[in-house]
Amino acid sequence: MKQHIQIDIKKLDFSYREKEILQDITLSFNKGSFYSIIGPNGSGKSTLIKNISKLLMPKHRSIFINNEDICSLSNKSLAKKESVIPQNILIDYEFTAFDIVMMGRSPYKRRFQDFDTGDRKITEKYMKLTNTWQLKDKLITELSGGEVQRVIAARALCQETDIILLDEPTSHLDIQYQVEFLNIFSKLKSDKIIIAVLHDLNLASIFSDEIILINKGRIEAIGDPWQVISKENINNVYNLSVEVFENPISKCPYIIPVV
């Protein structure tokens, strides 16, 4: 029987120096769902993801995986539970795409232990899943921004974690790859918690089981797409007039700006 996985965030506050970024954030995430975090620029979306991944440390015990405080976990232990696809990817060393993806197996290795045949098979599996296998022998420095994004996604999947955090994962991808990329994670969600920061509200609507709308560091709305993607919420948070229709294919809300 597979283990139940749950993330609980309890009254999370976070400040950069004296500036308060997140205020009183309380949330729960459960395995089997795709969650999107949306909101205007500067609302705290990426800061929330960075707190969940322990890239940023909250002042108080606020984030728990199965009741275990993530701040008490070593980075290696946390890397077996969470994988992260970051917003900004800067790799200036000349490794092949295959080598970059196989680094996702590092949390399972002892110090100085080499990768083995099993690691290579897992690497191949996820490179094929992310349509990067044909890039395996290319240097990471030779790839386009979109290709690098997909290689980093393959590396995250190679960690085989129950939790995947995506910080604006489609920012460097063309539209066809945006849909293909998010569809990969949507298909994996039955065994995982997927949490994505997304700018495109229509993509968030299509792929999300639950959407968290953040504004000025606070939760403005939370619920399924029809509960969150409303004319009132979009106008209040984005200061934008929109019309909301039903997408005839996905049956999800679809917004069109009123100009």
Short mmCIF file of N, CA, C and O in Angstrom, two decimals, residues 11-15 19-26 43-44 214-219:
data_model
loop_
_atom_site.label_atom_id
_atom_site.label_comp_id
_atom_site.label_asym_id
_atom_site.label_seq_id
_atom_site.Cartn_x
_atom_site.Cartn_y
_atom_site.Cartn_z
N LYS A 11 0.12 28.86 9.26
CA LYS A 11 0.39 30.26 9.64
C LYS A 11 1.79 30.69 9.24
O LYS A 11 2.56 31.21 10.05
N LEU A 12 2.12 30.47 7.98
CA LEU A 12 3.43 30.84 7.45
C LEU A 12 3.51 32.34 7.24
O LEU A 12 2.68 32.93 6.55
N ASP A 13 4.53 32.94 7.82
CA ASP A 13 4.89 34.34 7.56
C ASP A 13 6.32 34.36 7.04
O ASP A 13 7.16 33.58 7.49
N PHE A 14 6.59 35.26 6.10
CA PHE A 14 7.96 35.38 5.61
C PHE A 14 8.23 36.82 5.21
O PHE A 14 7.41 37.46 4.55
N SER A 15 9.42 37.30 5.58
CA SER A 15 9.82 38.67 5.25
C SER A 15 11.21 38.67 4.64
O SER A 15 12.07 37.88 5.03
N LYS A 19 10.61 43.81 4.84
CA LYS A 19 9.42 43.79 4.00
C LYS A 19 8.68 42.46 4.13
O LYS A 19 9.22 41.40 3.86
N GLU A 20 7.43 42.53 4.55
CA GLU A 20 6.63 41.33 4.73
C GLU A 20 6.14 40.84 3.36
O GLU A 20 5.51 41.58 2.62
N ILE A 21 6.45 39.58 3.03
CA ILE A 21 6.10 39.03 1.72
C ILE A 21 4.91 38.07 1.83
O ILE A 21 3.98 38.13 1.02
N LEU A 22 4.95 37.18 2.80
CA LEU A 22 3.85 36.23 3.04
C LEU A 22 3.28 36.44 4.43
O LEU A 22 4.03 36.63 5.39
N GLN A 23 1.97 36.39 4.52
CA GLN A 23 1.31 36.66 5.79
C GLN A 23 0.24 35.62 6.07
O GLN A 23 -0.71 35.46 5.30
N ASP A 24 0.43 34.88 7.15
CA ASP A 24 -0.60 33.99 7.68
C ASP A 24 -1.12 33.00 6.63
O ASP A 24 -2.32 32.83 6.45
N ILE A 25 -0.19 32.33 5.94
CA ILE A 25 -0.57 31.36 4.91
C ILE A 25 -0.82 30.01 5.58
O ILE A 25 0.06 29.44 6.22
N THR A 26 -2.03 29.50 5.43
CA THR A 26 -2.39 28.18 5.95
C THR A 26 -3.01 27.37 4.81
O THR A 26 -4.02 27.78 4.23
N SER A 43 3.33 39.09 -5.80
CA SER A 43 2.31 38.72 -4.80
C SER A 43 2.82 37.71 -3.79
O SER A 43 2.19 37.50 -2.75
N GLY A 44 3.96 37.05 -4.09
CA GLY A 44 4.52 36.08 -3.14
C GLY A 44 4.46 34.65 -3.61
O GLY A 44 4.80 33.73 -2.84
N ILE A 214 -3.17 34.22 -4.79
CA ILE A 214 -2.46 35.01 -3.78
C ILE A 214 -2.40 36.46 -4.23
O ILE A 214 -2.15 36.75 -5.40
N ASN A 215 -2.60 37.35 -3.28
CA ASN A 215 -2.49 38.79 -3.56
C ASN A 215 -1.87 39.47 -2.36
O ASN A 215 -2.34 39.31 -1.23
N LYS A 216 -0.78 40.18 -2.59
CA LYS A 216 -0.09 40.92 -1.54
C LYS A 216 0.24 40.03 -0.35
O LYS A 216 0.12 40.41 0.82
N GLY A 217 0.69 38.81 -0.65
CA GLY A 217 1.17 37.90 0.38
C GLY A 217 0.11 37.16 1.16
O GLY A 217 0.41 36.42 2.09
N ARG A 218 -1.15 37.33 0.78
CA ARG A 218 -2.25 36.65 1.46
C ARG A 218 -3.06 35.83 0.48
O ARG A 218 -3.08 36.11 -0.72
N ILE A 219 -3.74 34.81 1.00
CA ILE A 219 -4.62 34.00 0.15
C ILE A 219 -5.92 34.77 -0.08
O ILE A 219 -6.66 35.08 0.85
#
